[in-house]
Each structure stands twice: as structure tokens, then as C-alpha cells.
PDB file of C-alpha atoms in Angstrom:
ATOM      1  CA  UNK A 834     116.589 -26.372  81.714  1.00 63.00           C
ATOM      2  CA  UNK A 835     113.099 -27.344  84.021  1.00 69.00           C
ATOM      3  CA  UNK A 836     112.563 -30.693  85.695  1.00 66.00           C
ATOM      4  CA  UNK A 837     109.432 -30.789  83.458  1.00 74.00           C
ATOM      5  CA  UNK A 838     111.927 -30.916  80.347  1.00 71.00           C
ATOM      6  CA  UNK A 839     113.223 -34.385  81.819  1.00 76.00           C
ATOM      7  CA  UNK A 840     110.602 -35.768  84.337  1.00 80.00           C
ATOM      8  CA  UNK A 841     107.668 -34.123  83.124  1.00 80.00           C
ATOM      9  CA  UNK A 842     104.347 -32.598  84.843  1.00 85.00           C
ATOM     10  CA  UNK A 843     104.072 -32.835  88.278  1.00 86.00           C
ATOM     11  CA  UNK A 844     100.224 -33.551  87.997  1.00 90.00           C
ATOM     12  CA  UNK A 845     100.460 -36.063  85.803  1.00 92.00           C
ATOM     13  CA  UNK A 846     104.204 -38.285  85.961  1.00 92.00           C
ATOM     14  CA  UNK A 847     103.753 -40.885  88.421  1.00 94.00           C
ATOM     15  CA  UNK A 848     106.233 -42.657  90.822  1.00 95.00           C
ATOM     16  CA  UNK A 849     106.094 -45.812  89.189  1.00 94.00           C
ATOM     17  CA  UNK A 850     107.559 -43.722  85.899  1.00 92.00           C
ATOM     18  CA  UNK A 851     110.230 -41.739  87.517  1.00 91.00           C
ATOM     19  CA  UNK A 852     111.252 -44.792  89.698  1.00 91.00           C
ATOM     20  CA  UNK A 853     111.635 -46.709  86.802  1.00 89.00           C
ATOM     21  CA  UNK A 854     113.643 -44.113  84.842  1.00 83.00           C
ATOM     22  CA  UNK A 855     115.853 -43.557  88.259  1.00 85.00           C
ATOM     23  CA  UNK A 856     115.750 -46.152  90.816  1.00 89.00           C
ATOM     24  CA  UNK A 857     117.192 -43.529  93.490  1.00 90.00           C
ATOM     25  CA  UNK A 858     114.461 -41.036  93.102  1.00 91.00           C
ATOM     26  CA  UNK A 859     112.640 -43.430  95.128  1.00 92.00           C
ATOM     27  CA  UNK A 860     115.173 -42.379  98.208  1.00 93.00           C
ATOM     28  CA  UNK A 861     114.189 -38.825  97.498  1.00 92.00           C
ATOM     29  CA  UNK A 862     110.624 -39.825  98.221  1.00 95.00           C
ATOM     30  CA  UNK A 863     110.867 -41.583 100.688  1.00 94.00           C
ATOM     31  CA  UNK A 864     112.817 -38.460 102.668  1.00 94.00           C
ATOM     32  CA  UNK A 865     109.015 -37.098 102.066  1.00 94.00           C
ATOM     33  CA  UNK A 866     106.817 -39.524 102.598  1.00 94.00           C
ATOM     34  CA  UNK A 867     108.378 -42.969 103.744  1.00 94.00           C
ATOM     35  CA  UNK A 868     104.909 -45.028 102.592  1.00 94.00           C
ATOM     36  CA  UNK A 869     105.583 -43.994  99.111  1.00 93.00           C
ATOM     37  CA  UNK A 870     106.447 -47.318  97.957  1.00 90.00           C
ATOM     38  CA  UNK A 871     102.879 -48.590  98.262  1.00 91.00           C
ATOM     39  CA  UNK A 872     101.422 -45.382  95.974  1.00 92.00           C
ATOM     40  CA  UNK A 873     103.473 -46.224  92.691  1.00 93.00           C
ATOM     41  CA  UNK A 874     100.321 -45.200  90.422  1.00 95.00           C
ATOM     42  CA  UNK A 875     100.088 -41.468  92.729  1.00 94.00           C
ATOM     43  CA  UNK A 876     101.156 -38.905  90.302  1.00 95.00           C
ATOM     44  CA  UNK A 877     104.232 -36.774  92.431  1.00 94.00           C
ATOM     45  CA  UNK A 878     101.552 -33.700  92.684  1.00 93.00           C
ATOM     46  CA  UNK A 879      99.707 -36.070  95.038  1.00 94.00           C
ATOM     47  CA  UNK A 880     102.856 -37.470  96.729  1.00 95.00           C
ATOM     48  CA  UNK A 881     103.764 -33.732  97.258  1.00 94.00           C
ATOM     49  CA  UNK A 882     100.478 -33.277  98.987  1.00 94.00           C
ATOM     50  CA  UNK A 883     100.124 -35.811 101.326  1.00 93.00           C
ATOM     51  CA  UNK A 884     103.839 -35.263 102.050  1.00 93.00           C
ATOM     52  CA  UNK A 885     103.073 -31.514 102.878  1.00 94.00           C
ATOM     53  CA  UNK A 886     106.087 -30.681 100.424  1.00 93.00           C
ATOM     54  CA  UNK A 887     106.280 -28.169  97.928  1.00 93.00           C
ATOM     55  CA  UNK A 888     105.798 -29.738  94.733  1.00 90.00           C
ATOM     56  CA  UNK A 889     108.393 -27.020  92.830  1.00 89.00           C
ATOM     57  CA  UNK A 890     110.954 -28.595  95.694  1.00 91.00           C
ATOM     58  CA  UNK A 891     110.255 -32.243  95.390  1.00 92.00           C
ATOM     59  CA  UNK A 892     110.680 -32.393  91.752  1.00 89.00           C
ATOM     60  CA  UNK A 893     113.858 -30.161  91.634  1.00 87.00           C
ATOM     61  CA  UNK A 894     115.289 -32.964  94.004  1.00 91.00           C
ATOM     62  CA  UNK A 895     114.376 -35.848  91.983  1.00 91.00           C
ATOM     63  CA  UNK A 896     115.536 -33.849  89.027  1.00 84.00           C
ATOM     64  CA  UNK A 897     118.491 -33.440  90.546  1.00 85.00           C
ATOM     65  CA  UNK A 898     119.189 -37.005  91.372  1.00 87.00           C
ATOM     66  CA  UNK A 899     118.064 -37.919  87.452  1.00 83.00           C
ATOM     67  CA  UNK A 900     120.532 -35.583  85.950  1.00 78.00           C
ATOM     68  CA  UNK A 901     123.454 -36.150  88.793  1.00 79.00           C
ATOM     69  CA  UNK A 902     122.959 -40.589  87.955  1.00 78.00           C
ATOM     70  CA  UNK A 903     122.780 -40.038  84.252  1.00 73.00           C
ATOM     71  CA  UNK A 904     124.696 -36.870  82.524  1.00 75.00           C
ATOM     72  CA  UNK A 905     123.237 -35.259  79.549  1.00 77.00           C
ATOM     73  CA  UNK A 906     125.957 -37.004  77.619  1.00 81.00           C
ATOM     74  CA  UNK A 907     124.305 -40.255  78.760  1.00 80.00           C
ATOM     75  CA  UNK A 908     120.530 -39.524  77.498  1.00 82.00           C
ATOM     76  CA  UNK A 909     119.220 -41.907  75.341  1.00 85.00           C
ATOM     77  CA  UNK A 910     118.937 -40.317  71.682  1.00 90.00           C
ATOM     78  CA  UNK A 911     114.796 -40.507  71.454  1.00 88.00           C
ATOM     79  CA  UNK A 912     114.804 -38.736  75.040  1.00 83.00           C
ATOM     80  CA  UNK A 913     117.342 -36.106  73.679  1.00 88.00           C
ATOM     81  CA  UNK A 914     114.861 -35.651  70.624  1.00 91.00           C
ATOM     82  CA  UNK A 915     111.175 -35.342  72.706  1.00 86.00           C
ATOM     83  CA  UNK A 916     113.589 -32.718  75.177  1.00 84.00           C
ATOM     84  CA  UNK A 917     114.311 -30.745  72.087  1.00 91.00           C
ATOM     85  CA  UNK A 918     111.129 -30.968  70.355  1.00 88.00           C
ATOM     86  CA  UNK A 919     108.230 -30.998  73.419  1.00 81.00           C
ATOM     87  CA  UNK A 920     110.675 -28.965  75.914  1.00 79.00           C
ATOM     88  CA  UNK A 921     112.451 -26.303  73.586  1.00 88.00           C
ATOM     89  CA  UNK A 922     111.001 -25.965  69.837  1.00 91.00           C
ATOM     90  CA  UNK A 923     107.310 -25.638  70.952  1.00 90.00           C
ATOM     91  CA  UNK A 924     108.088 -23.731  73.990  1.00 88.00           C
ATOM     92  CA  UNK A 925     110.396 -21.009  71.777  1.00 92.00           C
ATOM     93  CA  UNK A 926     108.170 -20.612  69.258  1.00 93.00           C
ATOM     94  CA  UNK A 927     104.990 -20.164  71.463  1.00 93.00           C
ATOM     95  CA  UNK A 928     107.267 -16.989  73.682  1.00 95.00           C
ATOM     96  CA  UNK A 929     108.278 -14.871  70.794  1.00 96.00           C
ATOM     97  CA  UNK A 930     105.160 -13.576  69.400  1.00 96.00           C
ATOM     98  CA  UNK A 931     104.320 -12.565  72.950  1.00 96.00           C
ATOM     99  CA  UNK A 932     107.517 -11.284  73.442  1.00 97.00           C
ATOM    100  CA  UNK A 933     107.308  -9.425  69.919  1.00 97.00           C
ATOM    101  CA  UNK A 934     103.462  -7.703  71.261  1.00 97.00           C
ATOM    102  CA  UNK A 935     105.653  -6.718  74.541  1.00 97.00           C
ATOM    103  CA  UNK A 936     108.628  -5.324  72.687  1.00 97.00           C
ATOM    104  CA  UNK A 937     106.235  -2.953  70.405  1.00 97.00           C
ATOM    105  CA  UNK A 938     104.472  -1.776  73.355  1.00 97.00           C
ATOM    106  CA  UNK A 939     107.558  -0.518  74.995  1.00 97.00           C
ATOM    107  CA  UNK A 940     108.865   1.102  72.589  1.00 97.00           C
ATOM    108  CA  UNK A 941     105.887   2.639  71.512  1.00 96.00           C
ATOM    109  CA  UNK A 942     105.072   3.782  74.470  1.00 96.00           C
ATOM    110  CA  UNK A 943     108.670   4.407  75.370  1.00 96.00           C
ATOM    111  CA  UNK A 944     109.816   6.189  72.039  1.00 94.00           C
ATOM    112  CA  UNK A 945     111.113   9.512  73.291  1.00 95.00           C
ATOM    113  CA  UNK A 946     113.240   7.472  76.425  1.00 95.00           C
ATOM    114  CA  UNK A 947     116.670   7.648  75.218  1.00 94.00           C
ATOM    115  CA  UNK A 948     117.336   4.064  77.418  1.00 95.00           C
ATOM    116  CA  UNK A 949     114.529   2.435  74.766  1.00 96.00           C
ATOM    117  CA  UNK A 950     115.734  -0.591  73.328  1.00 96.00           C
ATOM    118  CA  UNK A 951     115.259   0.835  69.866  1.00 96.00           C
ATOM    119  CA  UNK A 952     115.236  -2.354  67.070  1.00 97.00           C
ATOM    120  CA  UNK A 953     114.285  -4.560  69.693  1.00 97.00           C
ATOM    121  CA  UNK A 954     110.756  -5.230  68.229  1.00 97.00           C
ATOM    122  CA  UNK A 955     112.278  -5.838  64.735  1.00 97.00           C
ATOM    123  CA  UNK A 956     114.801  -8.125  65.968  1.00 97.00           C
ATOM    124  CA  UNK A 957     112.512  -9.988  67.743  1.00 97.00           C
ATOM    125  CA  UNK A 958     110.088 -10.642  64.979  1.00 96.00           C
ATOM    126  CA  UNK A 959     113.099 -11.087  62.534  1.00 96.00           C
ATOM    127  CA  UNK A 960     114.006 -14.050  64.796  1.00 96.00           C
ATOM    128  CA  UNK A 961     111.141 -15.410  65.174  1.00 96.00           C
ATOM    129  CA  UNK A 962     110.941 -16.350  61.080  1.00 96.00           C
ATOM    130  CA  UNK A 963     114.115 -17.521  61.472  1.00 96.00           C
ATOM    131  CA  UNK A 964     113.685 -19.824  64.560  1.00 96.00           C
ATOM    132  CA  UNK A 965     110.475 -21.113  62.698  1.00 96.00           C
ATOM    133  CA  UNK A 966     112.477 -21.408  59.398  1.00 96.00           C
ATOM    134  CA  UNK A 967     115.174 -23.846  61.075  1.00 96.00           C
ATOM    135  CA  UNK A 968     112.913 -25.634  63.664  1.00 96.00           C
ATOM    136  CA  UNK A 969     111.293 -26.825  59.994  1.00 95.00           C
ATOM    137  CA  UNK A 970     114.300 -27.841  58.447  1.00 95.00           C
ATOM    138  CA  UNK A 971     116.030 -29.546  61.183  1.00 95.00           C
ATOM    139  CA  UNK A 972     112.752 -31.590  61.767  1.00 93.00           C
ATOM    140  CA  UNK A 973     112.247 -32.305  58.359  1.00 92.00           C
ATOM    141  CA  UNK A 974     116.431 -33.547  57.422  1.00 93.00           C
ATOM    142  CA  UNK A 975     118.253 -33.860  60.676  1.00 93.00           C
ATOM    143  CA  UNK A 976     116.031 -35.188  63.734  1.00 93.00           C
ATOM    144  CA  UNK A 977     113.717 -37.699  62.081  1.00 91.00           C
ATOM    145  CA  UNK A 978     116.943 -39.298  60.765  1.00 91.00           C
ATOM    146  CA  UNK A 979     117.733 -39.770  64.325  1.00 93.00           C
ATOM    147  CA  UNK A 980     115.006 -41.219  65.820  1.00 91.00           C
ATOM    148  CA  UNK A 981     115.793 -44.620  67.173  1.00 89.00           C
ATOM    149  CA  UNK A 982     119.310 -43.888  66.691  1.00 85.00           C
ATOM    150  CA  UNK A 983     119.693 -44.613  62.853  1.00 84.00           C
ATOM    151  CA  UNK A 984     122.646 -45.170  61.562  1.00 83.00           C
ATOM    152  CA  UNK A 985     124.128 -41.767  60.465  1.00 78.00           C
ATOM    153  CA  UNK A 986     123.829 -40.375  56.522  1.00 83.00           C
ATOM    154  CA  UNK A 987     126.012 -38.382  54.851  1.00 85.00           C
ATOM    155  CA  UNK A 988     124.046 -36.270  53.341  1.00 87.00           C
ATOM    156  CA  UNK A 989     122.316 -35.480  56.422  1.00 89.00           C
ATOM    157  CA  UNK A 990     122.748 -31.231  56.512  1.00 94.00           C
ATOM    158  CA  UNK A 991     124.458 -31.323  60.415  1.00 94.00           C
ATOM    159  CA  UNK A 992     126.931 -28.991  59.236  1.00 93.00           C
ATOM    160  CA  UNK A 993     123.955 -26.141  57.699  1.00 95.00           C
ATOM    161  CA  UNK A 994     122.522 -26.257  61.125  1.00 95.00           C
ATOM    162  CA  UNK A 995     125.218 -26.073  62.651  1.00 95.00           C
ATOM    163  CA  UNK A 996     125.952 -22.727  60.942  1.00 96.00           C
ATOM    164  CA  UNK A 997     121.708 -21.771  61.675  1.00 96.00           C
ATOM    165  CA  UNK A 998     122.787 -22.265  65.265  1.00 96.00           C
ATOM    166  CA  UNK A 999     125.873 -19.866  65.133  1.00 96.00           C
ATOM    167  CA  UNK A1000     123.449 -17.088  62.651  1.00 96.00           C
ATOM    168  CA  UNK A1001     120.670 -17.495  66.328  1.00 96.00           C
ATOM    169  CA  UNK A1002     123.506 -17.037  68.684  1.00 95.00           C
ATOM    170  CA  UNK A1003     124.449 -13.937  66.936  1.00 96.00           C
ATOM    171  CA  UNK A1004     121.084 -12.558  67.228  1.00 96.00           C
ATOM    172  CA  UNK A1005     120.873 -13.214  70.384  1.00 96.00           C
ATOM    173  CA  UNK A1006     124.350 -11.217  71.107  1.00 96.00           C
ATOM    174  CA  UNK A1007     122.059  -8.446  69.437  1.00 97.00           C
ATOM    175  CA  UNK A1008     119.596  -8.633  71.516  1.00 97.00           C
ATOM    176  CA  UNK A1009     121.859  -8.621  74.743  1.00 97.00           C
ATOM    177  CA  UNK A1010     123.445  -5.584  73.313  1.00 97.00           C
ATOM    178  CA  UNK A1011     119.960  -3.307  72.304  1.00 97.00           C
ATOM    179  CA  UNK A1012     119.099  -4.197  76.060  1.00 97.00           C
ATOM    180  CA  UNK A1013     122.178  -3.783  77.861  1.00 96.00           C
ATOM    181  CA  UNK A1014     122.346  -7.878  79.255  1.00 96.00           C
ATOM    182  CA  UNK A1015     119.032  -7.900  79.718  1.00 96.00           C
ATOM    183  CA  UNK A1016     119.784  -4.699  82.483  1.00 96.00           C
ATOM    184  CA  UNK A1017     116.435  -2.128  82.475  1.00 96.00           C
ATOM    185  CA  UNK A1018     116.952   1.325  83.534  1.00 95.00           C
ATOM    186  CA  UNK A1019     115.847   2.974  86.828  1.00 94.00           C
ATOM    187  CA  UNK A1020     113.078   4.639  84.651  1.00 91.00           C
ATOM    188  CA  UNK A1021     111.730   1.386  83.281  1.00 95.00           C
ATOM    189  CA  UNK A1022     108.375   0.368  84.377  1.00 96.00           C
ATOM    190  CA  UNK A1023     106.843  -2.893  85.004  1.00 96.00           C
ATOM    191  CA  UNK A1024     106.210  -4.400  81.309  1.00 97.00           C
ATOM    192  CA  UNK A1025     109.472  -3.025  80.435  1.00 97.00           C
ATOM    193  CA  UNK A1026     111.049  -5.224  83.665  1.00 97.00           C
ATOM    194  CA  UNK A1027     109.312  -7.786  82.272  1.00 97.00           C
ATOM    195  CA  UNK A1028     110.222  -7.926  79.105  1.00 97.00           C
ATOM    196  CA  UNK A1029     113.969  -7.980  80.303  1.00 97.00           C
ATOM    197  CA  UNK A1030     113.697 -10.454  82.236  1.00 96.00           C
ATOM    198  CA  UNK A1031     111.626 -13.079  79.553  1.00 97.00           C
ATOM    199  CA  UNK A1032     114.312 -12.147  76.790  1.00 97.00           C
ATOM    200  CA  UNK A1033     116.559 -13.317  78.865  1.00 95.00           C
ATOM    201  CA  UNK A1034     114.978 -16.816  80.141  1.00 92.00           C
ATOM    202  CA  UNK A1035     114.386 -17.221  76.359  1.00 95.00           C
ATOM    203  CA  UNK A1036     118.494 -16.348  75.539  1.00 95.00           C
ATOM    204  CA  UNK A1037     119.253 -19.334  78.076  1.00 92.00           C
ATOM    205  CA  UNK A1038     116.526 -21.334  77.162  1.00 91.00           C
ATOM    206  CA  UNK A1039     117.954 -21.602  73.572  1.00 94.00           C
ATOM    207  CA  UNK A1040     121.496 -21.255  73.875  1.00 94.00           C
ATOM    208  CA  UNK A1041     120.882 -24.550  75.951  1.00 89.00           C
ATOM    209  CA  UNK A1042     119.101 -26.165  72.794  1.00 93.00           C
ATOM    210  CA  UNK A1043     121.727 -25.263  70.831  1.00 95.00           C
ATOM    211  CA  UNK A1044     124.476 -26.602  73.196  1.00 93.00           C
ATOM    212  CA  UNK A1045     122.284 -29.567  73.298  1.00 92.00           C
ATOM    213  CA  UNK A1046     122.165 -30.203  69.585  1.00 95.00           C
ATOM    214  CA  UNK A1047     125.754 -28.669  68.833  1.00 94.00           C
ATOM    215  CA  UNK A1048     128.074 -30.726  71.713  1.00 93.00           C
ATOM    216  CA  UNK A1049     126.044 -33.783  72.806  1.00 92.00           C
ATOM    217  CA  UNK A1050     123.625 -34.919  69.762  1.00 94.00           C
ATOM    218  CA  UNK A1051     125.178 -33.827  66.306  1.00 94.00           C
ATOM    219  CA  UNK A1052     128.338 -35.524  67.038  1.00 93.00           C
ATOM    220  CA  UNK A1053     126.771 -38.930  67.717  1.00 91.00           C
ATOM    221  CA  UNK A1054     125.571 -38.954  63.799  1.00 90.00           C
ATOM    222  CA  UNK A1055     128.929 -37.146  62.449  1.00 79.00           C
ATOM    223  CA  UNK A1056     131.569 -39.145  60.353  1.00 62.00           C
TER     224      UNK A1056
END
């Protein structure tokens, strides 16, 4: 998971926002820049900058302190719902067709390699319809009957994507196995390395949305 998924972008979340949302951020700031209290409207890019801080590090921190005060367990249901649609749908769907184009370059260009991930391109595209297929469905008859925390329905279909979730985690077993963890050969070269190593952010990236869904949100609607 990013600190954008939970605090949002640097260049444009204010203090006032995160202080609100986490009264102790406001310590973490003020380890930075102790006049911080009079620049509630600065946006923490800005606070970053005329702290002389790395903006990556100052958010981690704050970050840090959000998720270490209030558990995943503890997110409000709405916040749950923009992390998984605005942090994980739209991000998964916008990696795979690039991650598709990469996959058919390498092994095109790496056909007669016998280390070539060979299926890799079809299996990537193959999950892709999928993914786009259940992001749909789930939208449509699971998480707009959640908004707001609504009272739960029986005849919402938690169980259906429940089973969607374990079908994606068995591709994604696939996809660890056609590329050996995610491990590229001595002989690979640089868009092969990086195709390795953005399969695998996207492998954590939604095994966390499914934990997410799965463990913390799904049972708060189940009979």
C-alpha cells in the first residue's frame, strides 16, 4: 500500500486535512518544521520544502502515524471504498495493458531464450478481462450497497466475489510460476528486469485489495 492510497498527493493534501484526520501527524510536522501550526492551508509538498525534507520521507512518517493510531480494521467503510476504488481498481486496470505491450515484447524478442516466460503475454491479457469483468460487477452489486454503511442485503453476491478473488489469486500463482517469483535470469536485459519487477508490485498491489475486501470489508455486510 502508498501513503497516497490513505493521505493522498503530496502537492495537493494540506495540513489542515491530515491534522484533522490524525491529530498526531501534527507532531510529525512539527519534528520538520516547528511553525507548521500557523500554515494549516500549505499543502505537505510545500511544508516539505520549506522544511528542507524529502517529501517521499515526510509523508511515509505521517503515514505511518495514520495507520499505527487507526488499524485498517478501524477505517471508516466510505474510506475503505475510495482506497479500493481511486487507490487499487483504477490503478490495476491502467498497469496491465502496459504490462501486456511489455510482456509481448519480451517474448518476441526473447522467443528462442529457453528462460522466456513463455504464456506470460496471454496470461496477462487473459487477466486483464477478468480483472475488468469483476471490478464491474463488484461496483455494480457489492460496493455501492456499501456506501455509507447500509445495512447489509442478502442477496448481495459477497460470496461470488469472494470466489472471483480466489480464481485472481490463482492467476497470479501462474504468473509467479511462468516467471520464477518474479526472479529474471542473468541473460535478461533491461525491459525484461523491468517487467519482473512491475508484475510483481502489481501481485502485491492486488493481493492487498483482495485481503482488503476478503478479511476487513466483506465481513462487516455478512450475516
Amino acid at each position: 500500500m502508498k501513503y497516497e492510497d490513505i493521505i493522498g498527493r503530496c502537492d495537493t493534501t494540506t495540513v489542515s486535512q491530515v491534522v484533522s484526520r490524525c491529530p498526531n501527524a501534527l507532531n510529525v510536522l512539527e519534528k520538520h518544521m516547528p511553525e507548521v501550526d500557523a500554515h494549516r492551508q500549505a499543502t505537505l509538498e510545500m511544508v516539505a520544502s520549506l522544511a528542507g525534507v524529502n517529501q517521499e520521507i515526510l509523508c511515509q512518517e505521517i503515514f505511518d502515524v495514520m495507520m499505527a493510531e487507526t488499524p485498517l480494521e478501524d477505517v471508516d467503510t466510505d474510506v475503505l471504498l475510495e482506497l479500493i476504488q481511486r487507490g487499487y481498481d483504477i490503478e490495476n486496470l491502467k498497469q496491465l495493458p502496459r504490462l501486456h505491450r511489455l510482456a509481448r515484447k519480451i517474448e518476441a524478442i526473447h522467443r528462442d531464450n529457453p528462460e522466456v516466460p513463455r504464456g506470460i503475454t496471454m496470461t496477462i491479457k487473459s487477466l486483464e478481462k477478468d480483472l475488468k469483468d469483476h471490478i464491474e460487477r463488484e461496483e455494480q452489486f457489492v460496493l455501492e450497497r456499501m456506501e455509507h454503511d447500509q445495512p447489509p442485503r442478502p442477496d448481495t453476491p459477497i460470496a461470488q466475489m469472494n470466489e472471483e478473488h480466489s480464481e485472481l489469486h490463482r492467476v497470479l500463482k501462474k504468473m509467479r510460476r511462468l516467471t520464477a517469483n518474479y526472479r529474471p535470469p542473468e541473460s535478461a536485459c533491461r525491459s525484461w528486469r523491468r517487467l519482473y519487477r512491475e508484475l510483481q508490485a502489481f501481485d502485491t498491489r492486488l493481493s492487498e485489495q483482495i485481503y482488503l475486501e476478503r478479511d476487513i470489508l466483506f465481513p462487516r455486510f455478512q450475516f
